[in-house]
Short mmCIF file of C-alpha atoms and ligand atoms in Angstrom, two decimals:
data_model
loop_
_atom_site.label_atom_id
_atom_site.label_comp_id
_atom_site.label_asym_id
_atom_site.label_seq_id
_atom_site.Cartn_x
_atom_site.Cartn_y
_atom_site.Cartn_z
CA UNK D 1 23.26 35.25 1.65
CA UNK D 2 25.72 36.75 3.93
CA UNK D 3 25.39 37.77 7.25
CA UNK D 4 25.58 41.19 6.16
CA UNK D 5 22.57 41.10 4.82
CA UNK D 6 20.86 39.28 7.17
CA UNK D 7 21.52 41.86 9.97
CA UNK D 8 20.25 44.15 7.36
CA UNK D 9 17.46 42.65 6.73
CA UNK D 10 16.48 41.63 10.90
CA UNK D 11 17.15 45.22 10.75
CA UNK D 12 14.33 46.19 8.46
CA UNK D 13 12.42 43.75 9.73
CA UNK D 14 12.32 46.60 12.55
CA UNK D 15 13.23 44.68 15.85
CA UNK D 16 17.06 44.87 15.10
CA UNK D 17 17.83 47.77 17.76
CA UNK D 18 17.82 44.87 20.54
CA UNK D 19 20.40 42.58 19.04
CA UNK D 20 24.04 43.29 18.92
CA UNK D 21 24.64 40.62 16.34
CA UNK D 22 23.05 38.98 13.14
CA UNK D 23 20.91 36.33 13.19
CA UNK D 24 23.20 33.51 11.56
CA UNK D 25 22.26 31.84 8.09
CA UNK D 26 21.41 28.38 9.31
CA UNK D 27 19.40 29.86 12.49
CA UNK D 28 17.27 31.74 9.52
CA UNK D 29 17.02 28.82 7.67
CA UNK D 30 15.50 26.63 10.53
CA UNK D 31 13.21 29.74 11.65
CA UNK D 32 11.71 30.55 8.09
CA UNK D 33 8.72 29.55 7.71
CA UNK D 34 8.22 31.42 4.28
CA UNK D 35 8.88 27.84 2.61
CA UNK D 36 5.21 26.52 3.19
CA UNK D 37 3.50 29.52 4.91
CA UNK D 38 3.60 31.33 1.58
CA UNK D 39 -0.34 29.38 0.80
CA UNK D 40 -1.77 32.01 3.48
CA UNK D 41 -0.49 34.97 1.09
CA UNK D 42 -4.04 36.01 0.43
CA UNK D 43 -6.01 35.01 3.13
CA UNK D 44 -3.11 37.07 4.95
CA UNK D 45 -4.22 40.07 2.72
CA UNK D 46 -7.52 39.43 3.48
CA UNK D 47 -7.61 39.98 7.23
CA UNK D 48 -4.72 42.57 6.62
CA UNK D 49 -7.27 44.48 4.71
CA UNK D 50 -10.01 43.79 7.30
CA UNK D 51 -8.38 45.29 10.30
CA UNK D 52 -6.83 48.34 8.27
CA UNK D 53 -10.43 48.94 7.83
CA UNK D 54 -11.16 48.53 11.26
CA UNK D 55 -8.47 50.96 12.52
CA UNK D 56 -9.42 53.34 10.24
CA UNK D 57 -12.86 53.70 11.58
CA UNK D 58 -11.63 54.07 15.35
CA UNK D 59 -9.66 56.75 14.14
CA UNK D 60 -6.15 55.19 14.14
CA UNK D 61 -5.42 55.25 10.59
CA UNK D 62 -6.55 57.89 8.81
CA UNK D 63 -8.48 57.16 5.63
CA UNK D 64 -5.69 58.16 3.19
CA UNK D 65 -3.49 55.36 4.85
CA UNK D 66 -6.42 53.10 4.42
CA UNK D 67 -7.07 54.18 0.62
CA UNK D 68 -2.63 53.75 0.14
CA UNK D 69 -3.11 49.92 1.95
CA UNK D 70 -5.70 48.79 -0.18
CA UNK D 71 -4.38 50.39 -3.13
CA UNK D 72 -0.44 48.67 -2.13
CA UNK D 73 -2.05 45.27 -1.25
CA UNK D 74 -4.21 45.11 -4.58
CA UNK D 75 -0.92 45.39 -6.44
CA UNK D 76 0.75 42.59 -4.13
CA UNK D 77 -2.03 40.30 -4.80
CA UNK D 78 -2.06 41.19 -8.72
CA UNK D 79 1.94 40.35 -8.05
CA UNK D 80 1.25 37.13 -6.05
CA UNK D 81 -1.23 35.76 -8.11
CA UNK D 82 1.30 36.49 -11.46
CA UNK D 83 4.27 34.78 -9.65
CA UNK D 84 5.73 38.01 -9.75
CA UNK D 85 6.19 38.68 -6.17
CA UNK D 86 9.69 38.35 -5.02
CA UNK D 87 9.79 36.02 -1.88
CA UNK D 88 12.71 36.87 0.44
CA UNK D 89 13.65 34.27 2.94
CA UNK D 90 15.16 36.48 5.35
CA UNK D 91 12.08 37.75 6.13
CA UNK D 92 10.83 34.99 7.66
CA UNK D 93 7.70 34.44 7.11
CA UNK D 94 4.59 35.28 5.05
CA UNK D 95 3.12 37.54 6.97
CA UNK D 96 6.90 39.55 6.83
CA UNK D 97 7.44 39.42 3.22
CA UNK D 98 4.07 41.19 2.70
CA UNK D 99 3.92 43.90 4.51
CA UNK D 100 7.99 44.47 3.64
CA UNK D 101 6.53 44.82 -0.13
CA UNK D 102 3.44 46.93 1.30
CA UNK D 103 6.04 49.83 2.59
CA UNK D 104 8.06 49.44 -0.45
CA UNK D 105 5.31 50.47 -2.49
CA UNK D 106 2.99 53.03 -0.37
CA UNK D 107 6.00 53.94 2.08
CA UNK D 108 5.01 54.85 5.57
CA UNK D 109 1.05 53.67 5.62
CA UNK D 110 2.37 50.44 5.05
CA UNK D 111 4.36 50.85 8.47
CA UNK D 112 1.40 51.79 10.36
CA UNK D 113 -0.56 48.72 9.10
CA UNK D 114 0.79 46.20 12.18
CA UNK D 115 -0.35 48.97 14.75
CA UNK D 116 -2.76 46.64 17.33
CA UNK D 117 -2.00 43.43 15.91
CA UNK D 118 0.90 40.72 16.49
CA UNK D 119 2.12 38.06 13.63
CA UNK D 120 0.41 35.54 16.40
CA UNK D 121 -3.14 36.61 15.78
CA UNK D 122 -2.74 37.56 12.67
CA UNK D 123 -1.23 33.74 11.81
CA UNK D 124 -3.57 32.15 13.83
CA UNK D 125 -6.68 33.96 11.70
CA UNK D 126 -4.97 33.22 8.67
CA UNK D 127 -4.65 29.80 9.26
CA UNK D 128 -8.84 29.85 10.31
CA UNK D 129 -9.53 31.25 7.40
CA UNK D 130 -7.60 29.02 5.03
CA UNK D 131 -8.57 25.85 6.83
CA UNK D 132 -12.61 27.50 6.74
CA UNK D 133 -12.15 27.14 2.78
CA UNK D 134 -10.33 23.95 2.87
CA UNK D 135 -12.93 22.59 4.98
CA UNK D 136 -16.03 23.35 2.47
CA UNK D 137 -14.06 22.31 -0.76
CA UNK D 138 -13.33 19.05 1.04
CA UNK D 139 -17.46 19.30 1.54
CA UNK D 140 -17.70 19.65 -1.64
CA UNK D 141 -16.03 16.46 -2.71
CA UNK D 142 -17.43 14.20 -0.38
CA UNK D 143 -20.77 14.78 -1.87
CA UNK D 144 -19.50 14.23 -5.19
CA UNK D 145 -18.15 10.77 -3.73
CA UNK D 146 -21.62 10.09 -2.07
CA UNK D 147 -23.45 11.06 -5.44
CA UNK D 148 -21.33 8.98 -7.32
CA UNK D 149 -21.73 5.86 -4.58
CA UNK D 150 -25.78 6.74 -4.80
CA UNK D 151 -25.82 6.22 -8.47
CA UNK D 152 -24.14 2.55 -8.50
CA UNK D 153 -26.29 1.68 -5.58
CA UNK D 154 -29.17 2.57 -7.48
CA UNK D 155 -28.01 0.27 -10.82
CA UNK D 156 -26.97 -2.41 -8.55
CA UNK D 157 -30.06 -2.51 -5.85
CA UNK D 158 -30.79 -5.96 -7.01
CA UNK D 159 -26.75 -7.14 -7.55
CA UNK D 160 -26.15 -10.16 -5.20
CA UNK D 161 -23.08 -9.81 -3.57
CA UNK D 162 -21.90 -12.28 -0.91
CA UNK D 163 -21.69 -10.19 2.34
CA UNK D 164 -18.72 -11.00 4.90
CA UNK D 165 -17.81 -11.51 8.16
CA UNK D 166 -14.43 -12.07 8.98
CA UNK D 167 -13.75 -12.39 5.51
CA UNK D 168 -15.65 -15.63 5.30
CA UNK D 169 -19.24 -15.60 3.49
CA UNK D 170 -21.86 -14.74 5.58
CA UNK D 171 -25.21 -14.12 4.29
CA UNK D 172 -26.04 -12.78 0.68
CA UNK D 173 -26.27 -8.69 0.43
CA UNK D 174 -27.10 -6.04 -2.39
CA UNK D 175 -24.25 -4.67 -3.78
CA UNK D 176 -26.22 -1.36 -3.66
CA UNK D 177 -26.37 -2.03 0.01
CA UNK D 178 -22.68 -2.58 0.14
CA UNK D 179 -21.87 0.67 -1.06
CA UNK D 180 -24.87 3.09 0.61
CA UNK D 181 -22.78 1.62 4.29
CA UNK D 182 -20.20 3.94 2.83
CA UNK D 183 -22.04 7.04 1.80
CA UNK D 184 -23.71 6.67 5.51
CA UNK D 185 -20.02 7.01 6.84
CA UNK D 186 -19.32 9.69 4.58
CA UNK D 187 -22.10 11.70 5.70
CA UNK D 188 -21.01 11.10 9.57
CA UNK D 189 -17.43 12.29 8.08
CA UNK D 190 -19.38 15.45 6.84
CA UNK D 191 -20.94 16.00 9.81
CA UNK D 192 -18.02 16.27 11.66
CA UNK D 193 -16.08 18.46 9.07
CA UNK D 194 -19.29 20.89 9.58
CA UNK D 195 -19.40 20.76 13.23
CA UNK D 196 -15.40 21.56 13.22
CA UNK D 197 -15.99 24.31 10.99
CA UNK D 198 -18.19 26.32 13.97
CA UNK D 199 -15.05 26.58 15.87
CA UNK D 200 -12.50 27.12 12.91
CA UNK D 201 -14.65 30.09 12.54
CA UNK D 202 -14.04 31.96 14.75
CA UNK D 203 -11.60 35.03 15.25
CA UNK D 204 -8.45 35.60 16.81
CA UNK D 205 -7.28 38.83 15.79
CA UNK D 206 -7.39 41.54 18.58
CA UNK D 207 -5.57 39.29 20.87
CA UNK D 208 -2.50 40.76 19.35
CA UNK D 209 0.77 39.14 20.77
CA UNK D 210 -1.25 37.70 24.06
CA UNK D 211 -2.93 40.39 25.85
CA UNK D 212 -4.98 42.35 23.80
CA UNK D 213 -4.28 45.95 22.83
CA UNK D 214 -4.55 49.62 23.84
CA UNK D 215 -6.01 50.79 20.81
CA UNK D 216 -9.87 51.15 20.57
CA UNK D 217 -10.37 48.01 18.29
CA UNK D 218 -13.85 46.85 16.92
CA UNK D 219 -13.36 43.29 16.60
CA UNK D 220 -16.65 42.23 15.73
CA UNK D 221 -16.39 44.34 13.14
CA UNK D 222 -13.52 42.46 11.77
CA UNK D 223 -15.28 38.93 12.62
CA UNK D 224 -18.03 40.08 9.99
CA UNK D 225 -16.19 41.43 7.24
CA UNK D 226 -14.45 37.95 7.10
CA UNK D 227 -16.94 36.27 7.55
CA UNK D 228 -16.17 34.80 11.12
CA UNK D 229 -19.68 33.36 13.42
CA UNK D 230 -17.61 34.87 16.55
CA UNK D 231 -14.79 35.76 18.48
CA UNK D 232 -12.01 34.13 20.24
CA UNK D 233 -13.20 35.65 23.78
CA UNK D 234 -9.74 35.20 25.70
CA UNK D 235 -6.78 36.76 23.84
CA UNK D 236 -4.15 34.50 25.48
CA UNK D 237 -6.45 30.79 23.86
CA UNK D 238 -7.13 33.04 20.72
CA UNK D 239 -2.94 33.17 19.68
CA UNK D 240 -2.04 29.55 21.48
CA UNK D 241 -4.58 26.78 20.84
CA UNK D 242 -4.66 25.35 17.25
CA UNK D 243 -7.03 22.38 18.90
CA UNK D 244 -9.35 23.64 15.76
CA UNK D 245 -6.76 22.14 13.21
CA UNK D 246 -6.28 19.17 15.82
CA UNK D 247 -10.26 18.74 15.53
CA UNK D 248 -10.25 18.72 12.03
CA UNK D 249 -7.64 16.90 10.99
CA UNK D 250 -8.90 13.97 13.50
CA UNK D 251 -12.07 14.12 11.69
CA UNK D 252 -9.42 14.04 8.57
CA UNK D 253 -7.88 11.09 9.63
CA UNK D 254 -11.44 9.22 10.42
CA UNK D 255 -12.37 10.41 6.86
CA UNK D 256 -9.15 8.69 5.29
CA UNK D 257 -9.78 5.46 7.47
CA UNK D 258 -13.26 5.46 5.75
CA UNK D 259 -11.88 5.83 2.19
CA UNK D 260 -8.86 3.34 3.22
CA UNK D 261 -11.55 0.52 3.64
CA UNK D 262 -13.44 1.31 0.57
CA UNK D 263 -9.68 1.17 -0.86
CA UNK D 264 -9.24 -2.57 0.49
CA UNK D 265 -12.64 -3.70 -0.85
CA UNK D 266 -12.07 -2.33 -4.17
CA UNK D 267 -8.19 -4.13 -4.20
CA UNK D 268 -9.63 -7.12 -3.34
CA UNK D 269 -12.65 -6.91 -5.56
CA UNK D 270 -10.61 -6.21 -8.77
CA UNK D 271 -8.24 -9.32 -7.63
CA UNK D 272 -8.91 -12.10 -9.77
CA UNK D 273 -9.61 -14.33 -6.85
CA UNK D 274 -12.79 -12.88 -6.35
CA UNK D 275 -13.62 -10.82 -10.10
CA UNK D 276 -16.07 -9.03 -8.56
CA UNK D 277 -15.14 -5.19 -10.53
CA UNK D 278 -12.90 -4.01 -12.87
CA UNK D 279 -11.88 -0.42 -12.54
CA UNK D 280 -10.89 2.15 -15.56
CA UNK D 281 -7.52 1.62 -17.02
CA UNK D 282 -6.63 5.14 -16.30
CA UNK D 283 -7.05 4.44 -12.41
CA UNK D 284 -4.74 1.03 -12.96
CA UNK D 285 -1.28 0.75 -14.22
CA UNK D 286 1.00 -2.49 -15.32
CA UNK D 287 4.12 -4.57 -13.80
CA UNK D 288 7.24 -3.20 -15.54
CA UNK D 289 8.28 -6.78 -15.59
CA UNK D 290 4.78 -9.02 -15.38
CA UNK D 291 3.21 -7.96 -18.48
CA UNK D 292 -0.58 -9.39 -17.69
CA UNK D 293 -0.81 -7.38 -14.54
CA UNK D 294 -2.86 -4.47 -14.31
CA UNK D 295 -2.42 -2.76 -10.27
CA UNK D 296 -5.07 -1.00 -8.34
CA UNK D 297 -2.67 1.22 -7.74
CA UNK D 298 -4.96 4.34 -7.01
CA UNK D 299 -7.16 2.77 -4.26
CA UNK D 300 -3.75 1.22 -2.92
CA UNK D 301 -2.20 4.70 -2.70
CA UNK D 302 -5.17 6.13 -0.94
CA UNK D 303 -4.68 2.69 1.38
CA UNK D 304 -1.33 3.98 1.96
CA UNK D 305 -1.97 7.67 2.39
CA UNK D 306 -4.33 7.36 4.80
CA UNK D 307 -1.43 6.55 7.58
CA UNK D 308 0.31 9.87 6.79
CA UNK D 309 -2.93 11.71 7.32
CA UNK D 310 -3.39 9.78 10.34
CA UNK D 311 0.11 10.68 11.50
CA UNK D 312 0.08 13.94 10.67
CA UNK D 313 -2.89 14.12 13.82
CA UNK D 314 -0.72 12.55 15.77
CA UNK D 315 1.93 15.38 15.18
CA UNK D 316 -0.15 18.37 15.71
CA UNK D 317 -1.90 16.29 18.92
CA UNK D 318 2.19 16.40 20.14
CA UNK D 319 3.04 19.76 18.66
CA UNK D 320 0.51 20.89 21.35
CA UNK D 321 0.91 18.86 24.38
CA UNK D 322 2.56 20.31 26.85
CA UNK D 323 2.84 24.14 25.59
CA UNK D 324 2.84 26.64 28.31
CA UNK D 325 0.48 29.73 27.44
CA UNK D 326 0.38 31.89 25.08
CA UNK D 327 1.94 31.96 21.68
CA UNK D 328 4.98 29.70 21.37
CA UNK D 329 7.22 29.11 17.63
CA UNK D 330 6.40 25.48 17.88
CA UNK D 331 2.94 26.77 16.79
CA UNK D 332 4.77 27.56 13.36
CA UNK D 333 5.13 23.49 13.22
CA UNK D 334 1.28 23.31 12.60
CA UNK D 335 1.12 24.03 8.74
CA UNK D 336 3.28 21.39 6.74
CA UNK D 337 0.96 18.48 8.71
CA UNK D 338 -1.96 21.00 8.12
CA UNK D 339 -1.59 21.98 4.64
CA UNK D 340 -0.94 18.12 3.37
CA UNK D 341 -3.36 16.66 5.37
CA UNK D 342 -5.71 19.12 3.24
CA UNK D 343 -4.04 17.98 0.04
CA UNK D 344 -3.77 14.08 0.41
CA UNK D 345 -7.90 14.45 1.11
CA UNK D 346 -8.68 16.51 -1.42
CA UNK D 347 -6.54 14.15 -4.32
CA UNK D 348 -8.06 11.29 -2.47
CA UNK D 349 -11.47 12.08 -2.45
CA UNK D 350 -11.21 13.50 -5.94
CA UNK D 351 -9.49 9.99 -6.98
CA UNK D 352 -12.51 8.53 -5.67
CA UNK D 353 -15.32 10.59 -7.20
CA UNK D 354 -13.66 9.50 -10.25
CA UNK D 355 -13.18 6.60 -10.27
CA UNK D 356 -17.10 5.01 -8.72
CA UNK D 357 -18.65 5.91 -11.92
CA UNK D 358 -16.34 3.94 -13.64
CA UNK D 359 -16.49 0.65 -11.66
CA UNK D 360 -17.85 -1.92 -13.77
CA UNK D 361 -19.46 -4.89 -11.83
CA UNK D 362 -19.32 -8.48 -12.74
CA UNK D 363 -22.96 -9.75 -11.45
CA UNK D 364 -22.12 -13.11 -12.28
CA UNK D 365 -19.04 -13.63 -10.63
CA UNK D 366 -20.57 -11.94 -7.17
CA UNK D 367 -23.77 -13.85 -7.29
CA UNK D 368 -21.59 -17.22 -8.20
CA UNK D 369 -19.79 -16.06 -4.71
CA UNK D 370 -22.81 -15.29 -3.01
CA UNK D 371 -24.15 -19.27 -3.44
CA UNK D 372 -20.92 -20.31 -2.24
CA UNK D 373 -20.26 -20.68 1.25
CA UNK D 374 -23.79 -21.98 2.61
CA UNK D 375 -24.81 -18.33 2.50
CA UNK D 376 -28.62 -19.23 3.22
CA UNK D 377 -27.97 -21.28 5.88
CA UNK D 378 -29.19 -18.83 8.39
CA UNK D 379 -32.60 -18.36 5.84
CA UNK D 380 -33.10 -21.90 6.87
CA UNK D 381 -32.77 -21.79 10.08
CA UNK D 382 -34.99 -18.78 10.12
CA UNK D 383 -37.49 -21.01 7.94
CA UNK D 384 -37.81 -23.34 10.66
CA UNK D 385 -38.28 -20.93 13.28
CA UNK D 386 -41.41 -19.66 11.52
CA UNK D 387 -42.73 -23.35 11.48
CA UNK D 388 -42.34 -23.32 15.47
CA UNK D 389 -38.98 -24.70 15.64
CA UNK D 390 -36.91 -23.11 18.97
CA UNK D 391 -34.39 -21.23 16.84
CA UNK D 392 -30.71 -22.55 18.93
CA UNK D 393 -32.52 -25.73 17.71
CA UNK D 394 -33.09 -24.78 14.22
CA UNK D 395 -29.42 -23.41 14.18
CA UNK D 396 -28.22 -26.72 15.45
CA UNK D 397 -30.42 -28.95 12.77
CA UNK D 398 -28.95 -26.13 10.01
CA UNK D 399 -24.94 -26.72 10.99
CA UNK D 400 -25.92 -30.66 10.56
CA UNK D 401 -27.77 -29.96 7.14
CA UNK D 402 -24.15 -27.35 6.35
CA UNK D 403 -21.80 -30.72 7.22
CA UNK D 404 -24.27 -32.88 5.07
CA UNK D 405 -24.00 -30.65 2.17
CA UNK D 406 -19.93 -29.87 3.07
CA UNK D 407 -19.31 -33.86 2.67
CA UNK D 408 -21.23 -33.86 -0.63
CA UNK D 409 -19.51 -30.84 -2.17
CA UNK D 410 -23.10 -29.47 -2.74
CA UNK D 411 -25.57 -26.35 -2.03
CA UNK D 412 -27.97 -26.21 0.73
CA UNK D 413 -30.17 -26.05 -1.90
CA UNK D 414 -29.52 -29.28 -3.77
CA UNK D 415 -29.78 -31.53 -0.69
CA UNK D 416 -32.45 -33.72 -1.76
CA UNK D 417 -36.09 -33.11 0.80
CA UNK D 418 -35.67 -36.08 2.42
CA UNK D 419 -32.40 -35.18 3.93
CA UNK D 420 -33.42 -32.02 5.27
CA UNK D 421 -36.89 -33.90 6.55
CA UNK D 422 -34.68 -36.32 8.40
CA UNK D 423 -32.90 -33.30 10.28
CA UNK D 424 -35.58 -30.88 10.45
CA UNK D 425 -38.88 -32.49 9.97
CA UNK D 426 -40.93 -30.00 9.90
CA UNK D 427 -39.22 -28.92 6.67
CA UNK D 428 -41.54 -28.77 3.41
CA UNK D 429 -40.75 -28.56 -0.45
CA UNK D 430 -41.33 -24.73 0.03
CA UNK D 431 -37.89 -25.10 1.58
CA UNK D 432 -36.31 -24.10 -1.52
CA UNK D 433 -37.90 -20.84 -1.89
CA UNK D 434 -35.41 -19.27 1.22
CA UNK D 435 -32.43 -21.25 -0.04
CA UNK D 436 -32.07 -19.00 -3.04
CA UNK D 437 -30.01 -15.66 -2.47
CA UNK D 438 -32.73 -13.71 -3.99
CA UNK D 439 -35.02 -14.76 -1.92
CA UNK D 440 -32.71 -14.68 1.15
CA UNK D 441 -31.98 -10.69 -0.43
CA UNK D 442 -35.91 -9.81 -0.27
CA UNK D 443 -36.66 -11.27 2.79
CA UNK D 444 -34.56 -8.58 4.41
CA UNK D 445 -37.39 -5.92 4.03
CA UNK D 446 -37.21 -3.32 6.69
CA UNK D 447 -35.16 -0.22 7.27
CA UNK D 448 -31.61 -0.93 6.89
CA UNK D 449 -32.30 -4.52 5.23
CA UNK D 450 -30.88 -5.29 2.18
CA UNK D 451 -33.89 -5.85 0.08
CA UNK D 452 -33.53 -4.29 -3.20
CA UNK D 453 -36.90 -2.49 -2.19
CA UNK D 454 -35.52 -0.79 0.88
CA UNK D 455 -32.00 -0.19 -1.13
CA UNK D 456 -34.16 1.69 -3.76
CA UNK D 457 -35.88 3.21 -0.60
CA UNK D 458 -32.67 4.34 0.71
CA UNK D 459 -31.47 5.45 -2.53
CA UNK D 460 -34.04 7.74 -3.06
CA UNK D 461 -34.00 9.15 0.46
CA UNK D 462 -30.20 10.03 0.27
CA UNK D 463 -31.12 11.71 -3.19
CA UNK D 464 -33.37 13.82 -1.20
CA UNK D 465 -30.86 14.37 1.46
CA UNK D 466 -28.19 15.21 -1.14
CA UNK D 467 -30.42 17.09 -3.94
CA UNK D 468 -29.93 15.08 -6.18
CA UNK D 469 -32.61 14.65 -9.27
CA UNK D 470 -33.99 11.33 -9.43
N1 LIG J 501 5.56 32.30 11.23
C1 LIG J 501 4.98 32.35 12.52
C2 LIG J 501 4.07 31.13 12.75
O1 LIG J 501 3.76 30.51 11.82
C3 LIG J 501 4.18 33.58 12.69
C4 LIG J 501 4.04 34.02 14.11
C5 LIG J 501 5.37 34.43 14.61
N2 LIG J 501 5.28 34.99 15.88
C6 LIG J 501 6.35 35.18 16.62
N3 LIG J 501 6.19 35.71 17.79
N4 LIG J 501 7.55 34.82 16.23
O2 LIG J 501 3.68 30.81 13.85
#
């Protein structure tokens, strides 16, 4: 493009009577924001259309301007929604290109369209509305995640897993169990993503460049027609902060750290060290050179998105810090982190509801696990406790019965009763009954246990929560 035309063009943009020169190529290049900003098209028609409406009640348009707007930004959207509408990157931005194309096509209504409004409230309300959307179709997939978690925990309320700590076998658990811990966090994630939403929704247009205007403007009038819960009361906050993106895309980034551990269980579930699931073949893929492999390479990616989601917090927490009020162009930096935060969550979770249903479980191999590793050793202890043993002694007599059974490569449970008598006399032949990892599993009957009972209890509640049919 030559600089020609880009003076033209700053010139039709309508601000070119100040400047005495063009704006040079490479300064246009690093200014546009019409590369990525082009996603707000029609939410940008959508307010557009809201406040012509507005300013035609208060008298300011008349309503033959408002009939040409509607009429000019129907055929925009017909043209944007074809791939027919020609983007022009010397005019910026979004927000530029379509009203350009509005006075192209209804002439001098489309001028009058910007009259009470600046490109910072107008940005700042498209990017509300946008993220508003984004925010319940991301709502929308986590409960497709939880239902699909809810209906494995529901076939696998009685799977014996071994449960960890530190990695290291700690006490047997219902696979069931395993999974409802993440549809609770999932929920928490939900909540958050709702409670951000309140403050998304809310709108900024009025404030105009900082100040307000001196036209008669209705802006709750505006704030209904798109759906807004209220206003942003202080022009100067409503065209500077973006703390609502910040706020969600934390609660992004805690969402991604959530699915990043699920991620990690499932990679080291489907390794053959511990055989616990295999996944679908269409979420794995092979070695190019090992031909036996087959890669978790979905839940690894999700692993590995997760810390560009959590950077791209990060960068809108820094984009902000520091910014004198009101509206500065650094503001423009908020989208790209914005816009593929929104995109690596929604492939993610979508990955995910996916691929749960299709995780088939090896019982064998997790209850073989679940014996290993002196997993009952606490059900002992516990045992002894009921039969009036002081339980830091039953622990201690327990760890000696663990070191018998370690130095015979054996089970708790196949140290013969007179070994266990001569550490913990008060031990009977009923001992055996809490050395088993069912019996260790159903002991655990209370809310939050991992009983199969109160996992079918919990299942059924979150299908109630969810609205689910049971
Ligand atoms: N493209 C701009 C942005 O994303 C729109 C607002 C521009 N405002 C301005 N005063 N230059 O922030």
């Amino acid at each position: 493009m030559s600089a020609h035309s880009s003076s033209l063009d700053r010139k039709n943009g309508g601000w070119s009577g100040r400047f005495s020169e063009p704006v040079a190529d490479f300064v246009l290049r690093y200014t546009a924001s019409l590369g990525f900003d082009r996603r707000l098209a029609l939410v940008d028609i959508e307010a557009s259309l809201a406040h012509a409406a507005m300013l035609e009640r208060a008298g300011v348009l008349s309503p033959q301007d408002l009939g040409e707007i509607q009429r000019g930004m129907a055929v925009i959207r017909g043209e944007i929604e074809l791939g027919r509408f020609e983007w022009r990157l010397e005019l910026e931005d979004v927000h530029l290109n379509i009203e350009r194309r509005l006075t192209e096509l209804i002439g001098e209504a489309g001028k009058r369209l910007h009259t009470g409004r600046s490109r910072n409230d107008q940005v700042a309300t498209d990017l509300r509305l946008w993220l508003r959307a984004a925010i319940d179709l991301i709502d929308g997939y986590l409960a497709a995640v939880q239902q699909a978690l809810v209906e494995q925990a529901e076939a696998h309320a009685a799977t014996v897993m071994p449960g960890f700590t530190h990695l290291q076998v700690a006490q047997p658990v219902s696979f069931g169990h395993h999974l409802l811990a993440y549809v609770e966090m999932f929920e928490r994630d939900r909540e958050r993503l709702r409670d951000a939403r309140r403050r998304v929704n809310r709108l900024p247009l009025g404030a105009a460049a900082l100040a307000g205007t001196t036209f008669p403007i209705d802006r709750a009038f505006v704030a209904a027609r798109l759906g807004f819960e209220g206003l942003c009361e202080n022009s100067l906050d409503a065209v500077s902060d973006r703390d609502f993106a910040i706020e969600f895309a934390a609660a992004a980034a805690l969402l991604m750290t959530h699915l990043s551990r699920l991620a990690e269980e499932l990679v080291l579930w489907m390794s053959p060290r511990f055989g616990f699931v295999r996944l679908p073949d269409r979420f794995t893929t092979g070695s190019s050179i090992m031909p036996q492999k087959k890669n978790p390479d979905v839940p690894e990616l999700a692993r590995g998105k997760t810390g560009r989601v959590v950077g791209h917090l990060a960068a809108l927490l820094v984009l902000m810090k520091g910014q004198p009020l009101a509206y500065n162009k650094d503001n423009q930096e908020d989208k790209e982190p914005l816009f593929d935060t929104v995109d690596t969550v929604l492939d993610t979770l979508r990955a995910f509801a996916e691929m749960i249903p299709g995780i088939e479980v090896d019982a064998a191999a997790m209850r073989r696990a679940a014996e290993e590793g002196y997993s009952t050793a606490t059900d002992l202890a516990d045992y002894l406790v009921r039969r009036g043993m002081p339980f830091r002694d039953a622990h201690e007599a327990v760890a000696r019965a663990v070191r018998l059974a370690a130095e015979r490569h054996c089970e708790l449970a196949a140290l013969p009763l007179e070994d266990l008598r001569a550490l913990a006399p008060l031990a009977d032949a009923d001992v055996y009954g809490v050395l088993n990892v069912d019996g260790s599993l159903a002991a655990r009957n209370h809310v939050g246990g991992t009983s199969p009972a109160q996992v079918r209890a919990q299942v059924a509640r979150w299908r109630d929560r969810l609205g689910l049919a049971g």
